[in-house]
mmCIF file of C-alpha atoms and ligand atoms in Angstrom:
data_model
loop_
_atom_site.group_PDB
_atom_site.id
_atom_site.type_symbol
_atom_site.label_atom_id
_atom_site.label_comp_id
_atom_site.label_asym_id
_atom_site.label_seq_id
_atom_site.Cartn_x
_atom_site.Cartn_y
_atom_site.Cartn_z
ATOM 1 C CA MET A 1 89.475 108.296 95.018
ATOM 2 C CA LYS A 2 92.019 109.792 92.566
ATOM 3 C CA GLY A 3 89.273 111.995 90.996
ATOM 4 C CA LEU A 4 88.680 113.389 94.360
ATOM 5 C CA TYR A 5 92.382 114.506 94.831
ATOM 6 C CA SER A 6 92.509 116.022 91.392
ATOM 7 C CA ALA A 7 89.453 118.210 92.175
ATOM 8 C CA VAL A 8 91.125 119.129 95.511
ATOM 9 C CA LEU A 9 94.426 119.647 93.942
ATOM 10 C CA ALA A 10 92.894 121.587 90.941
ATOM 11 C CA SER A 11 91.324 124.089 93.558
ATOM 12 C CA ALA A 12 94.402 124.197 95.561
ATOM 13 C CA ILE A 13 96.560 125.113 92.686
ATOM 14 C CA ALA A 14 93.944 127.776 91.731
ATOM 15 C CA GLY A 15 93.926 128.871 95.206
ATOM 16 C CA ALA A 16 97.729 128.921 95.407
ATOM 17 C CA PHE A 17 98.371 130.868 92.314
ATOM 18 C CA ALA A 18 95.336 133.220 92.116
ATOM 19 C CA ALA A 19 93.084 133.579 95.045
ATOM 20 C CA PRO A 20 94.169 135.530 98.113
ATOM 21 C CA SER A 21 94.719 133.607 101.448
ATOM 22 C CA PRO A 22 91.368 133.242 102.963
ATOM 23 C CA VAL A 23 92.760 133.997 106.452
ATOM 24 C CA GLU A 24 91.145 137.219 107.239
ATOM 25 C CA GLN A 25 88.369 137.550 104.642
ATOM 26 C CA GLY A 26 85.999 135.449 103.028
ATOM 27 C CA PRO A 27 86.575 134.282 99.426
ATOM 28 C CA VAL A 28 83.785 136.900 97.908
ATOM 29 C CA THR A 29 85.449 140.023 99.398
ATOM 30 C CA ALA A 30 88.883 138.694 98.496
ATOM 31 C CA ARG A 31 87.898 138.149 94.922
ATOM 32 C CA ALA A 32 86.332 141.460 94.619
ATOM 33 C CA ALA A 33 89.414 143.171 95.702
ATOM 34 C CA MET A 34 92.019 141.064 93.604
ATOM 35 C CA ALA A 35 93.388 143.867 91.514
ATOM 36 C CA ALA A 36 96.775 145.337 92.493
ATOM 37 C CA CYS A 37 96.801 148.711 94.113
ATOM 38 C CA ALA A 38 96.144 151.561 91.815
ATOM 39 C CA THR A 39 98.420 153.999 93.580
ATOM 40 C CA PRO A 40 101.780 153.837 95.416
ATOM 41 C CA VAL A 41 101.330 152.109 98.775
ATOM 42 C CA THR A 42 102.656 153.945 101.786
ATOM 43 C CA LEU A 43 102.681 151.783 104.869
ATOM 44 C CA SER A 44 102.421 153.300 108.375
ATOM 45 C CA GLY A 45 100.947 151.502 111.395
ATOM 46 C CA ASN A 46 100.522 147.896 111.333
ATOM 47 C CA PRO A 47 100.626 146.584 107.788
ATOM 48 C CA PHE A 48 98.799 143.299 108.740
ATOM 49 C CA ALA A 49 95.736 145.119 110.178
ATOM 50 C CA SER A 50 94.085 145.488 106.555
ATOM 51 C CA ARG A 51 96.236 143.046 104.569
ATOM 52 C CA SER A 52 96.485 139.271 104.545
ATOM 53 C CA ILE A 53 99.707 137.456 103.406
ATOM 54 C CA TYR A 54 100.134 136.692 99.746
ATOM 55 C CA ALA A 55 100.230 132.780 99.498
ATOM 56 C CA ASN A 56 103.546 132.820 97.445
ATOM 57 C CA LYS A 57 103.860 130.372 94.516
ATOM 58 C CA GLU A 58 107.124 128.634 95.751
ATOM 59 C CA TYR A 59 105.499 127.055 99.052
ATOM 60 C CA SER A 60 102.128 126.604 97.509
ATOM 61 C CA LYS A 61 104.029 124.475 94.465
ATOM 62 C CA GLU A 62 105.788 122.447 97.186
ATOM 63 C CA VAL A 63 102.566 121.755 99.246
ATOM 64 C CA VAL A 64 100.549 121.116 96.069
ATOM 65 C CA ALA A 65 103.250 118.497 94.941
ATOM 66 C CA ALA A 66 103.330 117.129 98.459
ATOM 67 C CA ALA A 67 99.534 116.731 98.512
ATOM 68 C CA ALA A 68 99.652 115.051 94.974
ATOM 69 C CA SER A 69 101.879 112.198 96.419
ATOM 70 C CA MET A 70 99.734 111.217 99.423
ATOM 71 C CA THR A 71 97.707 108.099 99.237
ATOM 72 C CA ASP A 72 95.294 109.185 102.078
ATOM 73 C CA SER A 73 92.690 111.477 100.439
ATOM 74 C CA ALA A 74 91.501 113.159 103.739
ATOM 75 C CA LEU A 75 95.129 114.130 104.405
ATOM 76 C CA ALA A 76 95.559 115.448 100.925
ATOM 77 C CA ALA A 77 92.448 117.562 101.210
ATOM 78 C CA LYS A 78 93.907 119.196 104.227
ATOM 79 C CA ALA A 79 97.182 119.610 102.589
ATOM 80 C CA SER A 80 95.674 121.420 99.744
ATOM 81 C CA LYS A 81 94.421 124.006 102.423
ATOM 82 C CA VAL A 82 98.012 124.547 103.580
ATOM 83 C CA ALA A 83 98.732 125.868 100.233
ATOM 84 C CA GLU A 84 96.415 128.627 100.560
ATOM 85 C CA VAL A 85 98.085 129.956 103.755
ATOM 86 C CA GLY A 86 100.162 133.032 103.288
ATOM 87 C CA THR A 87 103.754 132.479 104.283
ATOM 88 C CA PHE A 88 107.252 134.233 104.029
ATOM 89 C CA LEU A 89 109.341 133.282 101.108
ATOM 90 C CA TRP A 90 112.923 132.983 101.972
ATOM 91 C CA ILE A 91 115.684 134.588 99.766
ATOM 92 C CA ASP A 92 118.374 132.586 101.093
ATOM 93 C CA THR A 93 120.764 132.889 98.137
ATOM 94 C CA ARG A 94 121.596 135.172 95.391
ATOM 95 C CA ALA A 95 120.212 132.863 92.851
ATOM 96 C CA ARG A 96 116.876 132.805 94.723
ATOM 97 C CA ILE A 97 116.488 136.525 93.977
ATOM 98 C CA SER A 98 115.112 135.349 90.648
ATOM 99 C CA VAL A 99 111.876 134.293 92.097
ATOM 100 C CA ILE A 100 111.060 137.490 93.804
ATOM 101 C CA GLU A 101 109.275 139.174 90.746
ATOM 102 C CA ASP A 102 106.818 136.542 90.110
ATOM 103 C CA ASN A 103 105.700 136.415 93.685
ATOM 104 C CA LEU A 104 105.227 140.350 93.507
ATOM 105 C CA LYS A 105 103.509 140.802 90.318
ATOM 106 C CA ASP A 106 100.025 139.265 91.194
ATOM 107 C CA VAL A 107 99.858 140.436 94.819
ATOM 108 C CA PRO A 108 96.293 141.824 95.272
ATOM 109 C CA CYS A 109 95.763 145.150 96.953
ATOM 110 C CA ASN A 110 94.405 143.677 100.056
ATOM 111 C CA GLN A 111 97.518 141.497 100.631
ATOM 112 C CA LEU A 112 101.196 141.882 101.247
ATOM 113 C CA ALA A 113 104.047 140.035 99.835
ATOM 114 C CA ALA A 114 106.320 138.602 102.529
ATOM 115 C CA PHE A 115 110.113 137.721 102.357
ATOM 116 C CA VAL A 116 112.955 136.683 104.379
ATOM 117 C CA ILE A 117 116.249 138.578 103.700
ATOM 118 C CA TYR A 118 118.623 135.774 104.610
ATOM 119 C CA ASP A 119 122.146 135.780 103.122
ATOM 120 C CA LEU A 120 124.623 137.467 105.394
ATOM 121 C CA PRO A 121 128.352 136.514 105.046
ATOM 122 C CA GLY A 122 129.252 133.899 107.610
ATOM 123 C CA ARG A 123 125.505 133.254 108.057
ATOM 124 C CA ASP A 124 124.525 131.006 110.931
ATOM 125 C CA CYS A 125 127.640 131.494 112.805
ATOM 126 C CA ALA A 126 126.654 129.476 116.031
ATOM 127 C CA ALA A 127 125.383 126.422 114.172
ATOM 128 C CA LYS A 128 126.073 124.410 111.032
ATOM 129 C CA ALA A 129 122.929 123.572 109.268
ATOM 130 C CA SER A 130 122.052 126.879 107.616
ATOM 131 C CA ASN A 131 125.643 128.215 106.848
ATOM 132 C CA GLY A 132 125.310 130.350 103.913
ATOM 133 C CA GLU A 133 127.010 130.841 100.445
ATOM 134 C CA LEU A 134 128.901 133.857 101.487
ATOM 135 C CA ALA A 135 132.147 133.765 103.493
ATOM 136 C CA ALA A 136 132.607 135.902 106.516
ATOM 137 C CA GLY A 137 134.042 139.179 105.394
ATOM 138 C CA ASP A 138 132.355 139.209 102.004
ATOM 139 C CA ILE A 139 130.330 142.289 102.834
ATOM 140 C CA SER A 140 130.796 143.782 99.466
ATOM 141 C CA THR A 141 129.079 140.779 97.755
ATOM 142 C CA TYR A 142 126.242 140.987 100.127
ATOM 143 C CA LYS A 143 125.582 144.494 99.404
ATOM 144 C CA SER A 144 126.180 144.631 95.606
ATOM 145 C CA GLU A 145 124.941 141.069 94.625
ATOM 146 C CA TYR A 146 122.166 140.485 97.239
ATOM 147 C CA ILE A 147 120.690 143.550 98.800
ATOM 148 C CA ASP A 148 121.010 146.082 95.683
ATOM 149 C CA PRO A 149 119.442 143.667 93.214
ATOM 150 C CA ILE A 150 116.622 143.003 95.653
ATOM 151 C CA VAL A 151 116.138 146.678 96.173
ATOM 152 C CA ALA A 152 115.931 147.436 92.389
ATOM 153 C CA ILE A 153 113.223 144.695 92.039
ATOM 154 C CA PHE A 154 111.287 146.352 94.932
ATOM 155 C CA LYS A 155 111.487 149.678 93.533
ATOM 156 C CA LYS A 156 109.672 148.380 90.377
ATOM 157 C CA TYR A 157 106.575 147.606 92.473
ATOM 158 C CA PRO A 158 105.691 150.762 94.518
ATOM 159 C CA ASN A 159 101.957 149.809 94.465
ATOM 160 C CA THR A 160 102.618 146.601 96.270
ATOM 161 C CA ALA A 161 102.825 146.279 100.010
ATOM 162 C CA ILE A 162 105.821 144.272 101.353
ATOM 163 C CA ALA A 163 106.768 142.945 104.828
ATOM 164 C CA LEU A 164 110.282 141.690 105.422
ATOM 165 C CA VAL A 165 111.958 139.708 108.222
ATOM 166 C CA ILE A 166 115.622 140.792 108.373
ATOM 167 C CA GLU A 167 118.213 138.138 108.822
ATOM 168 C CA PRO A 168 117.116 135.666 111.220
ATOM 169 C CA ASP A 169 119.361 134.734 114.189
ATOM 170 C CA SER A 170 122.120 137.152 113.092
ATOM 171 C CA LEU A 171 122.115 139.898 115.718
ATOM 172 C CA PRO A 172 120.863 137.372 118.613
ATOM 173 C CA ASN A 173 123.952 135.226 117.836
ATOM 174 C CA LEU A 174 126.247 138.259 118.464
ATOM 175 C CA VAL A 175 124.555 138.780 121.992
ATOM 176 C CA THR A 176 124.833 135.325 123.169
ATOM 177 C CA ASN A 177 127.501 133.561 120.966
ATOM 178 C CA ALA A 178 130.206 136.312 120.735
ATOM 179 C CA ASP A 179 132.727 134.022 122.183
ATOM 180 C CA LYS A 180 132.597 131.558 119.310
ATOM 181 C CA GLN A 181 135.125 132.232 116.703
ATOM 182 C CA ALA A 182 132.778 131.996 113.827
ATOM 183 C CA CYS A 183 130.571 134.659 115.325
ATOM 184 C CA LYS A 184 133.625 136.757 116.115
ATOM 185 C CA ASP A 185 134.616 136.407 112.273
ATOM 186 C CA SER A 186 130.987 137.360 111.412
ATOM 187 C CA ALA A 187 130.063 140.115 113.767
ATOM 188 C CA SER A 188 131.167 143.302 111.850
ATOM 189 C CA GLY A 189 129.725 141.848 108.745
ATOM 190 C CA TYR A 190 126.313 141.180 110.357
ATOM 191 C CA ARG A 191 126.150 144.636 111.892
ATOM 192 C CA GLU A 192 127.193 146.443 108.680
ATOM 193 C CA GLY A 193 125.143 144.038 106.668
ATOM 194 C CA VAL A 194 121.816 144.376 108.589
ATOM 195 C CA ALA A 195 122.136 148.178 108.748
ATOM 196 C CA TYR A 196 122.803 148.378 104.939
ATOM 197 C CA ALA A 197 119.720 146.086 104.362
ATOM 198 C CA LEU A 198 117.597 148.469 106.582
ATOM 199 C CA LYS A 199 118.846 151.556 104.986
ATOM 200 C CA GLN A 200 118.482 150.462 101.350
ATOM 201 C CA LEU A 201 115.153 148.605 101.723
ATOM 202 C CA ASN A 202 113.462 151.510 103.477
ATOM 203 C CA LEU A 203 110.955 152.152 100.841
ATOM 204 C CA PRO A 204 107.474 153.458 101.511
ATOM 205 C CA ASN A 205 105.640 150.182 100.535
ATOM 206 C CA ILE A 206 107.911 148.093 102.823
ATOM 207 C CA ALA A 207 107.645 147.188 106.483
ATOM 208 C CA MET A 208 110.619 145.590 108.197
ATOM 209 C CA TYR A 209 111.048 143.432 111.382
ATOM 210 C CA ILE A 210 114.684 142.666 112.571
ATOM 211 C CA ASP A 211 114.987 139.180 113.950
ATOM 212 C CA ALA A 212 115.100 138.920 117.588
ATOM 213 C CA GLY A 213 115.476 135.159 118.272
ATOM 214 C CA HIS A 214 112.825 134.165 120.825
ATOM 215 C CA GLY A 215 111.884 134.067 124.568
ATOM 216 C CA GLY A 216 114.520 131.259 125.118
ATOM 217 C CA TRP A 217 117.234 133.299 123.524
ATOM 218 C CA LEU A 218 117.208 137.008 124.187
ATOM 219 C CA GLY A 219 114.544 136.317 126.753
ATOM 220 C CA TRP A 220 116.891 135.499 129.475
ATOM 221 C CA ASN A 221 116.855 138.242 132.107
ATOM 222 C CA ASP A 222 120.712 138.986 131.534
ATOM 223 C CA ASN A 223 120.198 139.059 127.687
ATOM 224 C CA LEU A 224 117.268 141.333 127.448
ATOM 225 C CA LYS A 225 119.062 144.652 127.726
ATOM 226 C CA PRO A 226 122.108 143.874 125.697
ATOM 227 C CA GLY A 227 119.815 142.398 123.042
ATOM 228 C CA ALA A 228 117.861 145.540 122.885
ATOM 229 C CA LYS A 229 121.132 147.618 122.545
ATOM 230 C CA GLU A 230 122.568 145.385 120.112
ATOM 231 C CA LEU A 231 119.480 145.719 117.710
ATOM 232 C CA ALA A 232 118.771 149.464 118.527
ATOM 233 C CA THR A 233 122.526 150.249 117.660
ATOM 234 C CA VAL A 234 122.217 148.654 114.130
ATOM 235 C CA TYR A 235 118.983 150.375 113.656
ATOM 236 C CA LYS A 236 120.389 153.722 114.628
ATOM 237 C CA ASN A 237 123.572 153.112 112.458
ATOM 238 C CA ALA A 238 121.125 152.583 109.506
ATOM 239 C CA GLY A 239 119.943 156.106 110.089
ATOM 240 C CA SER A 240 116.676 154.959 112.073
ATOM 241 C CA PRO A 241 114.862 153.859 108.887
ATOM 242 C CA LYS A 242 111.082 154.885 108.986
ATOM 243 C CA GLN A 243 109.982 151.612 107.672
ATOM 244 C CA VAL A 244 111.388 149.461 110.475
ATOM 245 C CA ARG A 245 108.313 148.528 112.537
ATOM 246 C CA GLY A 246 110.215 146.340 115.141
ATOM 247 C CA ILE A 247 111.180 142.570 115.435
ATOM 248 C CA SER A 248 110.387 139.166 114.288
ATOM 249 C CA THR A 249 110.327 136.479 116.944
ATOM 250 C CA ASN A 250 110.010 132.677 117.062
ATOM 251 C CA VAL A 251 111.243 132.413 113.514
ATOM 252 C CA ALA A 252 111.513 128.849 112.693
ATOM 253 C CA GLY A 253 110.912 128.389 116.595
ATOM 254 C CA TRP A 254 108.689 126.249 118.616
ATOM 255 C CA ASN A 255 107.653 128.514 121.552
ATOM 256 C CA ALA A 256 103.898 128.976 122.673
ATOM 257 C CA TRP A 257 102.458 132.358 122.267
ATOM 258 C CA ASP A 258 101.003 132.582 125.662
ATOM 259 C CA LEU A 259 101.160 129.210 127.441
ATOM 260 C CA SER A 260 101.156 129.811 131.258
ATOM 261 C CA PRO A 261 102.917 128.630 133.122
ATOM 262 C CA GLY A 262 105.430 128.605 130.261
ATOM 263 C CA GLU A 263 106.857 125.274 128.656
ATOM 264 C CA PHE A 264 110.369 125.659 130.502
ATOM 265 C CA SER A 265 109.128 127.563 133.669
ATOM 266 C CA LYS A 266 109.711 124.521 135.731
ATOM 267 C CA ALA A 267 113.339 123.922 134.604
ATOM 268 C CA THR A 268 115.934 124.429 137.160
ATOM 269 C CA ASP A 269 117.297 127.595 135.512
ATOM 270 C CA ALA A 270 113.685 129.141 135.016
ATOM 271 C CA GLN A 271 114.328 131.889 137.554
ATOM 272 C CA TRP A 272 116.868 133.301 135.282
ATOM 273 C CA ASN A 273 114.215 133.902 132.503
ATOM 274 C CA LYS A 274 110.967 135.928 133.030
ATOM 275 C CA CYS A 275 110.020 135.429 129.342
ATOM 276 C CA GLN A 276 108.642 131.984 129.475
ATOM 277 C CA ASN A 277 106.333 132.526 126.484
ATOM 278 C CA GLU A 278 106.592 134.647 123.464
ATOM 279 C CA LYS A 279 103.851 137.001 124.660
ATOM 280 C CA THR A 280 105.715 138.085 127.694
ATOM 281 C CA TYR A 281 108.852 138.284 125.707
ATOM 282 C CA ILE A 282 107.677 140.716 123.183
ATOM 283 C CA GLU A 283 105.932 142.578 125.855
ATOM 284 C CA THR A 284 109.051 142.896 127.911
ATOM 285 C CA PHE A 285 111.511 143.170 125.103
ATOM 286 C CA GLY A 286 109.528 145.664 123.060
ATOM 287 C CA PRO A 287 109.533 148.373 125.945
ATOM 288 C CA LEU A 288 113.284 147.890 126.139
ATOM 289 C CA LEU A 289 113.759 148.378 122.337
ATOM 290 C CA LYS A 290 111.696 151.668 122.610
ATOM 291 C CA ASP A 291 114.001 152.760 125.761
ATOM 292 C CA ALA A 292 117.114 151.789 123.629
ATOM 293 C CA GLY A 293 115.685 154.027 120.524
ATOM 294 C CA MET A 294 113.915 152.062 118.304
ATOM 295 C CA PRO A 295 110.420 150.694 117.384
ATOM 296 C CA GLY A 296 109.300 147.698 119.491
ATOM 297 C CA GLN A 297 106.345 145.948 117.529
ATOM 298 C CA ALA A 298 106.495 142.289 116.838
ATOM 299 C CA ILE A 299 105.397 139.601 114.568
ATOM 300 C CA VAL A 300 105.790 136.074 115.936
ATOM 301 C CA ASP A 301 106.025 132.863 113.812
ATOM 302 C CA THR A 302 103.436 130.453 114.957
ATOM 303 C CA GLY A 303 103.842 128.211 111.911
ATOM 304 C CA ARG A 304 105.030 125.145 113.843
ATOM 305 C CA ASN A 305 104.263 125.996 117.691
ATOM 306 C CA ALA A 306 101.043 124.011 117.864
ATOM 307 C CA VAL A 307 102.344 121.389 120.263
ATOM 308 C CA THR A 308 104.197 121.972 123.482
ATOM 309 C CA GLY A 309 106.348 119.655 125.791
ATOM 310 C CA LEU A 310 108.207 118.183 122.799
ATOM 311 C CA ARG A 311 111.690 119.752 123.424
ATOM 312 C CA LYS A 312 113.916 118.221 125.993
ATOM 313 C CA GLU A 313 115.718 121.561 126.197
ATOM 314 C CA TRP A 314 114.716 124.876 125.314
ATOM 315 C CA GLY A 315 117.450 125.394 122.949
ATOM 316 C CA ASP A 316 116.496 122.364 120.658
ATOM 317 C CA TRP A 317 115.808 123.943 117.392
ATOM 318 C CA CYS A 318 116.059 121.232 114.669
ATOM 319 C CA ASN A 319 113.132 119.380 113.272
ATOM 320 C CA VAL A 320 111.500 119.059 116.598
ATOM 321 C CA LYS A 321 109.529 115.556 116.584
ATOM 322 C CA GLY A 322 105.787 115.793 117.021
ATOM 323 C CA ALA A 323 105.212 119.442 116.095
ATOM 324 C CA GLY A 324 102.134 120.811 114.334
ATOM 325 C CA PHE A 325 101.178 123.722 112.363
ATOM 326 C CA GLY A 326 99.975 126.545 114.738
ATOM 327 C CA VAL A 327 97.790 129.331 114.396
ATOM 328 C CA ARG A 328 97.010 130.783 111.139
ATOM 329 C CA PRO A 329 98.472 134.260 110.200
ATOM 330 C CA THR A 330 96.372 137.049 111.596
ATOM 331 C CA SER A 331 96.462 140.268 112.786
ATOM 332 C CA THR A 332 94.050 139.402 115.852
ATOM 333 C CA THR A 333 96.615 138.863 118.462
ATOM 334 C CA GLY A 334 95.332 140.227 121.687
ATOM 335 C CA SER A 335 98.536 142.092 122.274
ATOM 336 C CA SER A 336 99.220 145.731 121.421
ATOM 337 C CA TYR A 337 102.903 144.709 120.857
ATOM 338 C CA ALA A 338 102.126 142.124 118.410
ATOM 339 C CA ASP A 339 101.328 143.256 114.785
ATOM 340 C CA ALA A 340 100.646 139.783 113.494
ATOM 341 C CA PHE A 341 101.106 135.910 114.073
ATOM 342 C CA VAL A 342 102.802 135.027 110.788
ATOM 343 C CA TRP A 343 104.133 131.831 109.247
ATOM 344 C CA VAL A 344 107.855 132.573 108.566
ATOM 345 C CA LYS A 345 109.433 129.015 108.455
ATOM 346 C CA PRO A 346 107.542 127.236 105.584
ATOM 347 C CA GLY A 347 106.288 124.022 107.400
ATOM 348 C CA GLY A 348 107.597 121.017 105.820
ATOM 349 C CA GLU A 349 111.137 122.403 104.926
ATOM 350 C CA SER A 350 113.852 121.003 106.936
ATOM 351 C CA ASP A 351 115.783 122.852 109.658
ATOM 352 C CA GLY A 352 119.043 120.750 108.949
ATOM 353 C CA THR A 353 120.215 117.353 107.882
ATOM 354 C CA SER A 354 120.297 114.239 110.170
ATOM 355 C CA ASP A 355 123.081 112.819 108.023
ATOM 356 C CA THR A 356 125.957 112.694 110.490
ATOM 357 C CA GLY A 357 128.505 112.524 107.534
ATOM 358 C CA ALA A 358 127.153 115.726 105.688
ATOM 359 C CA ASN A 359 129.171 118.939 105.818
ATOM 360 C CA ARG A 360 126.460 120.714 107.313
ATOM 361 C CA TYR A 361 125.429 118.203 109.861
ATOM 362 C CA ASP A 362 124.653 120.030 113.123
ATOM 363 C CA SER A 363 124.434 117.854 116.432
ATOM 364 C CA PHE A 364 121.260 119.264 117.339
ATOM 365 C CA CYS A 365 119.580 117.460 114.150
ATOM 366 C CA GLY A 366 120.707 114.139 115.853
ATOM 367 C CA LYS A 367 119.238 114.891 119.195
ATOM 368 C CA ASP A 368 116.334 112.487 120.351
ATOM 369 C CA ASP A 369 113.713 115.227 120.035
ATOM 370 C CA ALA A 370 114.942 115.803 116.403
ATOM 371 C CA TYR A 371 112.851 114.199 113.597
ATOM 372 C CA LYS A 372 115.096 111.502 111.488
ATOM 373 C CA PRO A 373 115.776 111.147 108.716
ATOM 374 C CA ALA A 374 115.824 114.899 107.594
ATOM 375 C CA PRO A 375 117.282 116.396 104.610
ATOM 376 C CA GLU A 376 119.470 119.443 104.363
ATOM 377 C CA ALA A 377 118.066 122.845 105.606
ATOM 378 C CA GLY A 378 115.349 124.214 103.304
ATOM 379 C CA GLN A 379 114.739 120.938 101.679
ATOM 380 C CA TRP A 380 111.297 119.120 101.582
ATOM 381 C CA ASN A 381 110.627 116.630 104.236
ATOM 382 C CA GLN A 382 107.378 114.771 103.316
ATOM 383 C CA ALA A 383 106.883 112.700 106.416
ATOM 384 C CA TYR A 384 107.535 115.543 108.567
ATOM 385 C CA PHE A 385 105.022 117.768 106.662
ATOM 386 C CA GLU A 386 102.500 115.206 107.134
ATOM 387 C CA ASP A 387 103.029 115.112 110.734
ATOM 388 C CA LEU A 388 102.778 119.025 111.034
ATOM 389 C CA ILE A 389 99.223 118.670 109.409
ATOM 390 C CA LYS A 390 98.140 115.723 111.726
ATOM 391 C CA ASN A 391 99.232 117.654 114.612
ATOM 392 C CA ALA A 392 97.934 121.035 113.496
ATOM 393 C CA LYS A 393 96.178 123.160 115.974
ATOM 394 C CA PRO A 394 93.713 124.380 115.053
ATOM 395 C CA ALA A 395 93.129 121.375 112.973
ATOM 396 C CA PHE A 396 92.877 121.648 108.940
HETATM 397 C C1 BGC B 401 117.571 127.328 105.574
HETATM 398 C C2 BGC B 401 117.183 128.028 104.452
HETATM 399 C C3 BGC B 401 115.751 127.885 104.055
HETATM 400 C C4 BGC B 401 114.794 128.272 105.329
HETATM 401 C C5 BGC B 401 113.417 128.068 105.016
HETATM 402 C C6 BGC B 401 116.766 127.859 106.680
HETATM 403 O O1 BGC B 401 116.868 126.999 107.738
HETATM 404 O O2 BGC B 401 118.755 127.665 105.784
HETATM 405 O O3 BGC B 401 118.078 127.565 103.199
HETATM 406 O O4 BGC B 401 115.308 128.591 102.909
HETATM 407 O O5 BGC B 401 115.206 127.657 106.292
HETATM 408 O O6 BGC B 401 113.109 126.654 104.915
#
């Protein structure tokens, strides 16, 4: 039995560190095209149409270690396949910038490297689990010690295609949580920081998606237009950077893509939200963004949205119990507004601790529908990861 795991794991490791994600191409084609691009990359149009996402070494390492610790060989074999899926790599602290280069240098020409830019001052202003390292107001550190060094690294790799999700939850919080003191304190820094990021990261080989929450957030009828205005204003303040494609939605979220009627369409307040699934949301919000003066293409996180009916309330966001890995990353979405389904939240990493005594404990992580015990946001939760595999749709 052990021998079997080792073989599986050895191939997982090889897959994780060398072979491209098999999502959109067979292994033979993938191997044939493994070299980096010979000339600088200029992205225009859907960057995912001809490229799969690089399976970054950080997530692959976590998953390979998780598989190695499993006693169930069938489950371990499935886990090793997760290590080959291309996911976004979160640069959630200045220290984390150090892993970028290692995850850029081997990216083949038929793939793109994917990162999340996530270190705004006063981060996560309406919740506690993901509060960041920079205090509200510390915009100069964000610029000089976070964005600038990242830009310097990306400039060294003009031949590599890169996709970025820009600052999850930040601008949506300014639309719906503007009355919270922490969000008031963070607001100007979010706007200035996101605009600065968009402007500085506007390199030809980069495609950017500004985070737009999800259908249960900016999708409420009353939030749609203010949401579009908020994002478009920041985009225009950045000088309308060419490499912004549009928005990311459902990041670390749970909404179904096109379930109809939508998961919460029978709720008493459903009449106030016409965006009951992510497809409706991006196809409604995208045109509004265009009206407001910015591009409206979307990428949608399908990493953990396989199972519906798990949340008591739409806004429940923390380690939802019973979730499963969703549709694998692909640019075949069936919507002209959706560039790709992507895995942004690395499945298995926690959304927040369930330890009520912890500084970053958020009561959402203690709700009935939240998995317990759960470690701090970003930390590995082995049992949760195993459930994601067991509940995956399509199955591994
Ligand atoms: C956490 C980050 C982490 C990310 C991906 C966020 O909720 O705050 O620290 O990198 O999730 O797991």
